Amino acid sequence: MDKKQREERRRQEDIALQRGLLWVAGAMVLEALLVLVNRFYINFTLTDAGVNAYLALGKWLPVLRNVTLIGAALALVWTVLQLKKGGKFGWPLIGAIALGAVSVCAHVAVKYQGPGMNMLFWLVAAWALLAMMFYIYQREFFLGAAACGMSVLGLWFARYGAAGRLESGLLTAGIAAVGLAALWLKKNGGVIPAPTPIQFLPKEGGHSVLLATCLASLAAMAAGLAVESLAYYLIFAMAAWLFALFVYYTVKLM
C-alpha cells in the first residue's frame, strides 16, 4: 500500500469515526430527553406543576409515538425509492432510523412505565454502540449484533406474556429479516445490486457465523415465547452469545 492509498484509507476511517460519533451525540440527546420523561412522567411530584406535566406527557406521548412511526415508514419508503434509482439515500435512512427510535421510546414509556424507562436507558446506549459498530467494525458483526440484540430485547418483552406479544413478534420478524438479508447478500457476493452496486459484506466471506447467530436468535425467541419462565435466563444466554461474537470478530481482524 503506497502513501496515497494510506492517506485515502486514513481519510475514510476518519469520516467513518465522525459519523459514528454523530450517532453517539444523537443518543446522548435522546438519553437527556428520556431523563426528562422519567422525571416528569414516571416519577412526577404530587404538586400542581408535577401533575400538569404528567397529564400533558400522558396526552402527547401517544401522539408522538404515532406521528414518528408514520414518519419513519414514509422515510423508509423514500430510502427504498432512492436506492432503486441510484440516488442519495443517506438522509432518508437516517431520518427513518431516528424517527423509529423516538417512536419506540415513546411506546415503551407509555406502555411499560417505570420498568420500560429503565430498559430504555440501556437500549439507547446499545443503539449508539451498534451505530459505531456499523461505521468502524465489520459489517458482518454489525448484522450479527443487530440480530442478537433484537433477541435480547424481544426476550425482555416476552417476560410480560400476552402484554409483550406484539413487540416480541415484531422483533422476531426483524431477526428473520436480518437472516434473509444475510442469505440474499451471500447469494450476491455481499453486494447490494442497486443501480450503483454497494459492497456491503466481503465477497469472500462465508457468513456462516452470521447465519448461525440469526438461527440461534430465532430459536431463543421461539423458546422464550413458548415458555415465559425461560425468557429471563435466555436473555443472559444471548448476551453471552453477543460477547462471543465480539471476541470472534475481534480475533478475526488480527
PDB file of C-alpha atoms in Angstrom:
ATOM      1  CA  MET A   1       0.000   0.000   0.000  1.00  0.00           C
ATOM      2  CA  ASP A   2       1.599   3.306  -1.127  1.00  0.00           C
ATOM      3  CA  LYS A   3       1.444   6.652   0.635  1.00  0.00           C
ATOM      4  CA  LYS A   4      -1.558   7.886  -1.376  1.00  0.00           C
ATOM      5  CA  GLN A   5      -3.548   4.752  -0.586  1.00  0.00           C
ATOM      6  CA  ARG A   6      -2.686   5.004   3.118  1.00  0.00           C
ATOM      7  CA  GLU A   7      -3.835   8.616   3.213  1.00  0.00           C
ATOM      8  CA  GLU A   8      -7.108   7.742   1.480  1.00  0.00           C
ATOM      9  CA  ARG A   9      -7.714   4.883   3.883  1.00  0.00           C
ATOM     10  CA  ARG A  10      -6.996   7.150   6.848  1.00  0.00           C
ATOM     11  CA  ARG A  11      -9.383   9.745   5.443  1.00  0.00           C
ATOM     12  CA  GLN A  12     -12.157   7.140   5.073  1.00  0.00           C
ATOM     13  CA  GLU A  13     -11.554   5.927   8.626  1.00  0.00           C
ATOM     14  CA  ASP A  14     -11.770   9.489   9.953  1.00  0.00           C
ATOM     15  CA  ILE A  15     -15.060  10.053   8.107  1.00  0.00           C
ATOM     16  CA  ALA A  16     -16.468   6.789   9.493  1.00  0.00           C
ATOM     17  CA  LEU A  17     -15.434   7.718  13.027  1.00  0.00           C
ATOM     18  CA  GLN A  18     -17.010  11.174  12.725  1.00  0.00           C
ATOM     19  CA  ARG A  19     -20.286   9.678  11.511  1.00  0.00           C
ATOM     20  CA  GLY A  20     -20.282   7.184  14.348  1.00  0.00           C
ATOM     21  CA  LEU A  21     -19.680   9.962  16.861  1.00  0.00           C
ATOM     22  CA  LEU A  22     -22.624  11.904  15.439  1.00  0.00           C
ATOM     23  CA  TRP A  23     -24.876   8.934  16.254  1.00  0.00           C
ATOM     24  CA  VAL A  24     -23.411   8.861  19.751  1.00  0.00           C
ATOM     25  CA  ALA A  25     -24.222  12.565  20.121  1.00  0.00           C
ATOM     26  CA  GLY A  26     -27.782  11.893  18.953  1.00  0.00           C
ATOM     27  CA  ALA A  27     -28.084   9.088  21.502  1.00  0.00           C
ATOM     28  CA  MET A  28     -26.927  11.455  24.242  1.00  0.00           C
ATOM     29  CA  VAL A  29     -29.673  13.918  23.282  1.00  0.00           C
ATOM     30  CA  LEU A  30     -32.245  11.111  23.355  1.00  0.00           C
ATOM     31  CA  GLU A  31     -30.945   9.963  26.743  1.00  0.00           C
ATOM     32  CA  ALA A  32     -31.384  13.513  28.073  1.00  0.00           C
ATOM     33  CA  LEU A  33     -34.979  13.585  26.816  1.00  0.00           C
ATOM     34  CA  LEU A  34     -35.609  10.228  28.492  1.00  0.00           C
ATOM     35  CA  VAL A  35     -34.331  11.656  31.757  1.00  0.00           C
ATOM     36  CA  LEU A  36     -36.923  14.436  31.469  1.00  0.00           C
ATOM     37  CA  VAL A  37     -39.701  11.953  30.664  1.00  0.00           C
ATOM     38  CA  ASN A  38     -38.627   9.807  33.600  1.00  0.00           C
ATOM     39  CA  ARG A  39     -38.669  12.829  35.894  1.00  0.00           C
ATOM     40  CA  PHE A  40     -41.969  14.392  34.829  1.00  0.00           C
ATOM     41  CA  TYR A  41     -43.976  11.358  33.608  1.00  0.00           C
ATOM     42  CA  ILE A  42     -42.780   8.342  35.611  1.00  0.00           C
ATOM     43  CA  ASN A  43     -41.544   9.902  38.874  1.00  0.00           C
ATOM     44  CA  PHE A  44     -43.685  13.043  38.856  1.00  0.00           C
ATOM     45  CA  THR A  45     -44.300  15.015  42.034  1.00  0.00           C
ATOM     46  CA  LEU A  46     -47.763  15.431  43.531  1.00  0.00           C
ATOM     47  CA  THR A  47     -47.833  19.177  43.007  1.00  0.00           C
ATOM     48  CA  ASP A  48     -49.922  21.195  40.577  1.00  0.00           C
ATOM     49  CA  ALA A  49     -46.951  21.626  38.230  1.00  0.00           C
ATOM     50  CA  GLY A  50     -45.961  17.976  38.541  1.00  0.00           C
ATOM     51  CA  VAL A  51     -49.463  16.660  37.870  1.00  0.00           C
ATOM     52  CA  ASN A  52     -49.949  19.046  34.929  1.00  0.00           C
ATOM     53  CA  ALA A  53     -46.653  17.885  33.392  1.00  0.00           C
ATOM     54  CA  TYR A  54     -47.697  14.259  33.856  1.00  0.00           C
ATOM     55  CA  LEU A  55     -51.095  14.827  32.231  1.00  0.00           C
ATOM     56  CA  ALA A  56     -49.541  16.727  29.313  1.00  0.00           C
ATOM     57  CA  LEU A  57     -46.971  13.998  28.652  1.00  0.00           C
ATOM     58  CA  GLY A  58     -49.632  11.333  29.017  1.00  0.00           C
ATOM     59  CA  LYS A  59     -51.627  13.104  26.302  1.00  0.00           C
ATOM     60  CA  TRP A  60     -48.813  13.867  23.856  1.00  0.00           C
ATOM     61  CA  LEU A  61     -46.533  10.835  24.126  1.00  0.00           C
ATOM     62  CA  PRO A  62     -49.037   8.549  22.304  1.00  0.00           C
ATOM     63  CA  VAL A  63     -49.418  11.230  19.616  1.00  0.00           C
ATOM     64  CA  LEU A  64     -45.640  11.484  19.287  1.00  0.00           C
ATOM     65  CA  ARG A  65     -45.407   7.688  19.034  1.00  0.00           C
ATOM     66  CA  ASN A  66     -47.897   7.519  16.165  1.00  0.00           C
ATOM     67  CA  VAL A  67     -46.612  10.544  14.248  1.00  0.00           C
ATOM     68  CA  THR A  68     -42.968   9.434  14.376  1.00  0.00           C
ATOM     69  CA  LEU A  69     -43.952   5.880  13.393  1.00  0.00           C
ATOM     70  CA  ILE A  70     -45.720   7.173  10.285  1.00  0.00           C
ATOM     71  CA  GLY A  71     -42.773   9.463   9.545  1.00  0.00           C
ATOM     72  CA  ALA A  72     -40.331   6.564   9.892  1.00  0.00           C
ATOM     73  CA  ALA A  73     -42.382   4.435   7.488  1.00  0.00           C
ATOM     74  CA  LEU A  74     -42.513   7.235   4.901  1.00  0.00           C
ATOM     75  CA  ALA A  75     -38.783   7.877   5.246  1.00  0.00           C
ATOM     76  CA  LEU A  76     -38.101   4.167   4.769  1.00  0.00           C
ATOM     77  CA  VAL A  77     -40.182   4.118   1.576  1.00  0.00           C
ATOM     78  CA  TRP A  78     -38.248   7.171   0.370  1.00  0.00           C
ATOM     79  CA  THR A  79     -34.990   5.345   1.138  1.00  0.00           C
ATOM     80  CA  VAL A  80     -36.025   2.331  -0.948  1.00  0.00           C
ATOM     81  CA  LEU A  81     -37.078   4.546  -3.857  1.00  0.00           C
ATOM     82  CA  GLN A  82     -33.776   6.429  -3.763  1.00  0.00           C
ATOM     83  CA  LEU A  83     -31.845   3.164  -3.596  1.00  0.00           C
ATOM     84  CA  LYS A  84     -33.696   1.748  -6.611  1.00  0.00           C
ATOM     85  CA  LYS A  85     -32.953   4.750  -8.813  1.00  0.00           C
ATOM     86  CA  GLY A  86     -29.362   5.109  -7.615  1.00  0.00           C
ATOM     87  CA  GLY A  87     -29.933   8.401  -5.791  1.00  0.00           C
ATOM     88  CA  LYS A  88     -28.618   9.511  -2.425  1.00  0.00           C
ATOM     89  CA  PHE A  89     -30.402   7.645   0.341  1.00  0.00           C
ATOM     90  CA  GLY A  90     -28.320   8.537   3.391  1.00  0.00           C
ATOM     91  CA  TRP A  91     -30.523  11.267   4.853  1.00  0.00           C
ATOM     92  CA  PRO A  92     -33.844   9.426   4.316  1.00  0.00           C
ATOM     93  CA  LEU A  93     -32.367   6.346   6.003  1.00  0.00           C
ATOM     94  CA  ILE A  94     -31.058   8.412   8.915  1.00  0.00           C
ATOM     95  CA  GLY A  95     -34.475  10.023   9.247  1.00  0.00           C
ATOM     96  CA  ALA A  96     -36.200   6.630   9.273  1.00  0.00           C
ATOM     97  CA  ILE A  97     -33.881   5.310  11.981  1.00  0.00           C
ATOM     98  CA  ALA A  98     -34.118   8.447  14.132  1.00  0.00           C
ATOM     99  CA  LEU A  99     -37.910   8.693  13.896  1.00  0.00           C
ATOM    100  CA  GLY A 100     -38.243   4.971  14.544  1.00  0.00           C
ATOM    101  CA  ALA A 101     -36.097   5.274  17.674  1.00  0.00           C
ATOM    102  CA  VAL A 102     -38.251   8.102  19.028  1.00  0.00           C
ATOM    103  CA  SER A 103     -41.417   6.107  18.291  1.00  0.00           C
ATOM    104  CA  VAL A 104     -40.058   3.051  20.131  1.00  0.00           C
ATOM    105  CA  CYS A 105     -39.067   5.143  23.143  1.00  0.00           C
ATOM    106  CA  ALA A 106     -42.478   6.838  23.332  1.00  0.00           C
ATOM    107  CA  HIS A 107     -44.279   3.491  23.009  1.00  0.00           C
ATOM    108  CA  VAL A 108     -42.239   1.766  25.719  1.00  0.00           C
ATOM    109  CA  ALA A 109     -42.589   4.745  28.091  1.00  0.00           C
ATOM    110  CA  VAL A 110     -46.378   4.783  27.700  1.00  0.00           C
ATOM    111  CA  LYS A 111     -46.955   1.018  27.857  1.00  0.00           C
ATOM    112  CA  TYR A 112     -44.290  -0.230  30.269  1.00  0.00           C
ATOM    113  CA  GLN A 113     -43.852   2.820  32.507  1.00  0.00           C
ATOM    114  CA  GLY A 114     -41.007   2.534  35.073  1.00  0.00           C
ATOM    115  CA  PRO A 115     -39.505  -0.835  34.030  1.00  0.00           C
ATOM    116  CA  GLY A 116     -39.686   0.280  30.414  1.00  0.00           C
ATOM    117  CA  MET A 117     -37.842   3.517  31.154  1.00  0.00           C
ATOM    118  CA  ASN A 118     -35.072   1.638  32.926  1.00  0.00           C
ATOM    119  CA  MET A 119     -34.709  -0.609  29.894  1.00  0.00           C
ATOM    120  CA  LEU A 120     -34.700   2.359  27.501  1.00  0.00           C
ATOM    121  CA  PHE A 121     -31.667   3.937  29.174  1.00  0.00           C
ATOM    122  CA  TRP A 122     -29.704   0.786  28.318  1.00  0.00           C
ATOM    123  CA  LEU A 123     -31.319   0.396  24.895  1.00  0.00           C
ATOM    124  CA  VAL A 124     -30.354   3.870  23.649  1.00  0.00           C
ATOM    125  CA  ALA A 125     -26.754   3.288  24.743  1.00  0.00           C
ATOM    126  CA  ALA A 126     -26.826  -0.047  22.864  1.00  0.00           C
ATOM    127  CA  TRP A 127     -28.151   1.732  19.743  1.00  0.00           C
ATOM    128  CA  ALA A 128     -25.235   4.176  19.879  1.00  0.00           C
ATOM    129  CA  LEU A 129     -22.769   1.322  20.231  1.00  0.00           C
ATOM    130  CA  LEU A 130     -24.384  -0.502  17.305  1.00  0.00           C
ATOM    131  CA  ALA A 131     -24.032   2.611  15.147  1.00  0.00           C
ATOM    132  CA  MET A 132     -20.328   2.785  15.999  1.00  0.00           C
ATOM    133  CA  MET A 133     -20.002  -0.888  15.005  1.00  0.00           C
ATOM    134  CA  PHE A 134     -21.572  -0.144  11.631  1.00  0.00           C
ATOM    135  CA  TYR A 135     -19.054   2.575  10.806  1.00  0.00           C
ATOM    136  CA  ILE A 136     -15.806   1.291  12.298  1.00  0.00           C
ATOM    137  CA  TYR A 137     -16.193  -2.504  12.646  1.00  0.00           C
ATOM    138  CA  GLN A 138     -17.030  -5.403  10.342  1.00  0.00           C
ATOM    139  CA  ARG A 139     -20.463  -5.235   8.692  1.00  0.00           C
ATOM    140  CA  GLU A 140     -20.990  -8.959   9.288  1.00  0.00           C
ATOM    141  CA  PHE A 141     -20.552  -8.350  13.019  1.00  0.00           C
ATOM    142  CA  PHE A 142     -22.972  -5.419  12.809  1.00  0.00           C
ATOM    143  CA  LEU A 143     -25.710  -7.636  11.365  1.00  0.00           C
ATOM    144  CA  GLY A 144     -24.995 -10.407  13.858  1.00  0.00           C
ATOM    145  CA  ALA A 145     -25.036  -7.964  16.777  1.00  0.00           C
ATOM    146  CA  ALA A 146     -28.312  -6.481  15.488  1.00  0.00           C
ATOM    147  CA  ALA A 147     -29.964  -9.927  15.337  1.00  0.00           C
ATOM    148  CA  CYS A 148     -28.607 -10.939  18.736  1.00  0.00           C
ATOM    149  CA  GLY A 149     -29.579  -7.592  20.272  1.00  0.00           C
ATOM    150  CA  MET A 150     -33.117  -7.905  18.926  1.00  0.00           C
ATOM    151  CA  SER A 151     -33.383 -11.326  20.551  1.00  0.00           C
ATOM    152  CA  VAL A 152     -32.308  -9.894  23.911  1.00  0.00           C
ATOM    153  CA  LEU A 153     -34.863  -7.102  23.595  1.00  0.00           C
ATOM    154  CA  GLY A 154     -37.560  -9.479  22.356  1.00  0.00           C
ATOM    155  CA  LEU A 155     -36.959 -11.789  25.312  1.00  0.00           C
ATOM    156  CA  TRP A 156     -37.334  -8.809  27.649  1.00  0.00           C
ATOM    157  CA  PHE A 157     -40.788  -8.205  26.187  1.00  0.00           C
ATOM    158  CA  ALA A 158     -41.588 -11.944  26.239  1.00  0.00           C
ATOM    159  CA  ARG A 159     -41.326 -11.875  30.039  1.00  0.00           C
ATOM    160  CA  TYR A 160     -44.572  -9.873  30.082  1.00  0.00           C
ATOM    161  CA  GLY A 161     -46.532 -12.698  28.466  1.00  0.00           C
ATOM    162  CA  ALA A 162     -49.512 -11.674  26.354  1.00  0.00           C
ATOM    163  CA  ALA A 163     -48.832  -7.975  27.023  1.00  0.00           C
ATOM    164  CA  GLY A 164     -45.493  -8.204  25.222  1.00  0.00           C
ATOM    165  CA  ARG A 165     -46.524 -10.469  22.345  1.00  0.00           C
ATOM    166  CA  LEU A 166     -46.764  -7.684  19.774  1.00  0.00           C
ATOM    167  CA  GLU A 167     -43.294  -6.332  20.463  1.00  0.00           C
ATOM    168  CA  SER A 168     -41.780  -9.815  20.686  1.00  0.00           C
ATOM    169  CA  GLY A 169     -43.420 -10.782  17.402  1.00  0.00           C
ATOM    170  CA  LEU A 170     -42.123  -7.680  15.612  1.00  0.00           C
ATOM    171  CA  LEU A 171     -38.592  -8.278  16.886  1.00  0.00           C
ATOM    172  CA  THR A 172     -38.758 -11.922  15.823  1.00  0.00           C
ATOM    173  CA  ALA A 173     -39.736 -10.725  12.353  1.00  0.00           C
ATOM    174  CA  GLY A 174     -36.786  -8.311  12.473  1.00  0.00           C
ATOM    175  CA  ILE A 175     -34.377 -11.160  13.275  1.00  0.00           C
ATOM    176  CA  ALA A 176     -35.836 -13.205  10.419  1.00  0.00           C
ATOM    177  CA  ALA A 177     -35.374 -10.206   8.099  1.00  0.00           C
ATOM    178  CA  VAL A 178     -31.683  -9.981   9.064  1.00  0.00           C
ATOM    179  CA  GLY A 179     -31.272 -13.699   8.371  1.00  0.00           C
ATOM    180  CA  LEU A 180     -32.971 -13.428   4.975  1.00  0.00           C
ATOM    181  CA  ALA A 181     -30.862 -10.369   4.142  1.00  0.00           C
ATOM    182  CA  ALA A 182     -27.711 -12.319   5.053  1.00  0.00           C
ATOM    183  CA  LEU A 183     -28.732 -15.190   2.757  1.00  0.00           C
ATOM    184  CA  TRP A 184     -29.529 -12.737  -0.042  1.00  0.00           C
ATOM    185  CA  LEU A 185     -26.195 -10.956   0.367  1.00  0.00           C
ATOM    186  CA  LYS A 186     -24.356 -14.275   0.429  1.00  0.00           C
ATOM    187  CA  LYS A 187     -26.033 -15.219  -2.853  1.00  0.00           C
ATOM    188  CA  ASN A 188     -24.992 -11.888  -4.400  1.00  0.00           C
ATOM    189  CA  GLY A 189     -21.416 -11.979  -3.154  1.00  0.00           C
ATOM    190  CA  GLY A 190     -22.083  -9.448  -0.405  1.00  0.00           C
ATOM    191  CA  VAL A 191     -23.242  -6.826  -2.935  1.00  0.00           C
ATOM    192  CA  ILE A 192     -26.480  -4.838  -2.834  1.00  0.00           C
ATOM    193  CA  PRO A 193     -27.315  -4.783  -6.568  1.00  0.00           C
ATOM    194  CA  ALA A 194     -28.592  -1.206  -6.790  1.00  0.00           C
ATOM    195  CA  PRO A 195     -28.025   0.929  -9.923  1.00  0.00           C
ATOM    196  CA  THR A 196     -24.747   1.768  -8.179  1.00  0.00           C
ATOM    197  CA  PRO A 197     -23.725  -1.577  -6.591  1.00  0.00           C
ATOM    198  CA  ILE A 198     -22.792  -1.420  -2.886  1.00  0.00           C
ATOM    199  CA  GLN A 199     -20.323  -3.940  -1.447  1.00  0.00           C
ATOM    200  CA  PHE A 200     -21.976  -4.311   1.955  1.00  0.00           C
ATOM    201  CA  LEU A 201     -20.291  -7.573   3.043  1.00  0.00           C
ATOM    202  CA  PRO A 202     -16.956  -9.058   1.953  1.00  0.00           C
ATOM    203  CA  LYS A 203     -17.257 -11.136  -1.195  1.00  0.00           C
ATOM    204  CA  GLU A 204     -15.118 -13.944   0.173  1.00  0.00           C
ATOM    205  CA  GLY A 205     -16.990 -14.277   3.472  1.00  0.00           C
ATOM    206  CA  GLY A 206     -18.996 -17.438   4.072  1.00  0.00           C
ATOM    207  CA  HIS A 207     -21.205 -15.628   6.585  1.00  0.00           C
ATOM    208  CA  SER A 208     -21.774 -18.918   8.430  1.00  0.00           C
ATOM    209  CA  VAL A 209     -21.339 -17.293  11.859  1.00  0.00           C
ATOM    210  CA  LEU A 210     -23.872 -14.585  10.955  1.00  0.00           C
ATOM    211  CA  LEU A 211     -26.425 -17.149   9.786  1.00  0.00           C
ATOM    212  CA  ALA A 212     -25.838 -19.281  12.906  1.00  0.00           C
ATOM    213  CA  THR A 213     -26.422 -16.181  15.057  1.00  0.00           C
ATOM    214  CA  CYS A 214     -29.725 -15.472  13.323  1.00  0.00           C
ATOM    215  CA  LEU A 215     -30.850 -19.087  13.805  1.00  0.00           C
ATOM    216  CA  ALA A 216     -29.817 -19.063  17.474  1.00  0.00           C
ATOM    217  CA  SER A 217     -31.654 -15.767  17.999  1.00  0.00           C
ATOM    218  CA  LEU A 218     -34.820 -17.141  16.388  1.00  0.00           C
ATOM    219  CA  ALA A 219     -34.563 -20.330  18.459  1.00  0.00           C
ATOM    220  CA  ALA A 220     -34.185 -18.310  21.662  1.00  0.00           C
ATOM    221  CA  MET A 221     -37.213 -16.202  20.764  1.00  0.00           C
ATOM    222  CA  ALA A 222     -39.294 -19.290  19.996  1.00  0.00           C
ATOM    223  CA  ALA A 223     -38.326 -20.874  23.322  1.00  0.00           C
ATOM    224  CA  GLY A 224     -38.945 -17.659  25.261  1.00  0.00           C
ATOM    225  CA  LEU A 225     -42.353 -17.157  23.714  1.00  0.00           C
ATOM    226  CA  ALA A 226     -43.331 -20.791  24.285  1.00  0.00           C
ATOM    227  CA  VAL A 227     -42.136 -20.909  27.910  1.00  0.00           C
ATOM    228  CA  GLU A 228     -42.244 -17.463  29.512  1.00  0.00           C
ATOM    229  CA  SER A 229     -40.218 -18.559  32.542  1.00  0.00           C
ATOM    230  CA  LEU A 230     -37.274 -19.303  30.224  1.00  0.00           C
ATOM    231  CA  ALA A 231     -37.191 -15.807  28.729  1.00  0.00           C
ATOM    232  CA  TYR A 232     -35.302 -14.263  31.661  1.00  0.00           C
ATOM    233  CA  TYR A 233     -32.491 -16.850  31.519  1.00  0.00           C
ATOM    234  CA  LEU A 234     -32.302 -16.771  27.735  1.00  0.00           C
ATOM    235  CA  ILE A 235     -31.570 -13.036  27.909  1.00  0.00           C
ATOM    236  CA  PHE A 236     -28.255 -13.863  29.603  1.00  0.00           C
ATOM    237  CA  ALA A 237     -27.574 -16.694  27.153  1.00  0.00           C
ATOM    238  CA  MET A 238     -27.963 -14.365  24.151  1.00  0.00           C
ATOM    239  CA  ALA A 239     -25.915 -11.655  25.861  1.00  0.00           C
ATOM    240  CA  ALA A 240     -23.143 -14.242  26.249  1.00  0.00           C
ATOM    241  CA  TRP A 241     -23.522 -15.142  22.548  1.00  0.00           C
ATOM    242  CA  LEU A 242     -23.158 -11.455  21.688  1.00  0.00           C
ATOM    243  CA  PHE A 243     -19.952 -11.231  23.728  1.00  0.00           C
ATOM    244  CA  ALA A 244     -18.632 -14.349  21.971  1.00  0.00           C
ATOM    245  CA  LEU A 245     -19.386 -12.682  18.616  1.00  0.00           C
ATOM    246  CA  PHE A 246     -17.376  -9.646  19.673  1.00  0.00           C
ATOM    247  CA  VAL A 247     -14.406 -11.818  20.631  1.00  0.00           C
ATOM    248  CA  TYR A 248     -14.655 -13.850  17.402  1.00  0.00           C
ATOM    249  CA  TYR A 249     -14.700 -10.869  15.055  1.00  0.00           C
ATOM    250  CA  THR A 250     -12.012  -9.053  17.034  1.00  0.00           C
ATOM    251  CA  VAL A 251      -9.691 -12.046  16.694  1.00  0.00           C
ATOM    252  CA  LYS A 252     -10.646 -12.264  13.017  1.00  0.00           C
ATOM    253  CA  LEU A 253      -9.353  -8.715  12.487  1.00  0.00           C
ATOM    254  CA  MET A 254      -5.911  -9.591  13.862  1.00  0.00           C
TER     255      MET A 254
END
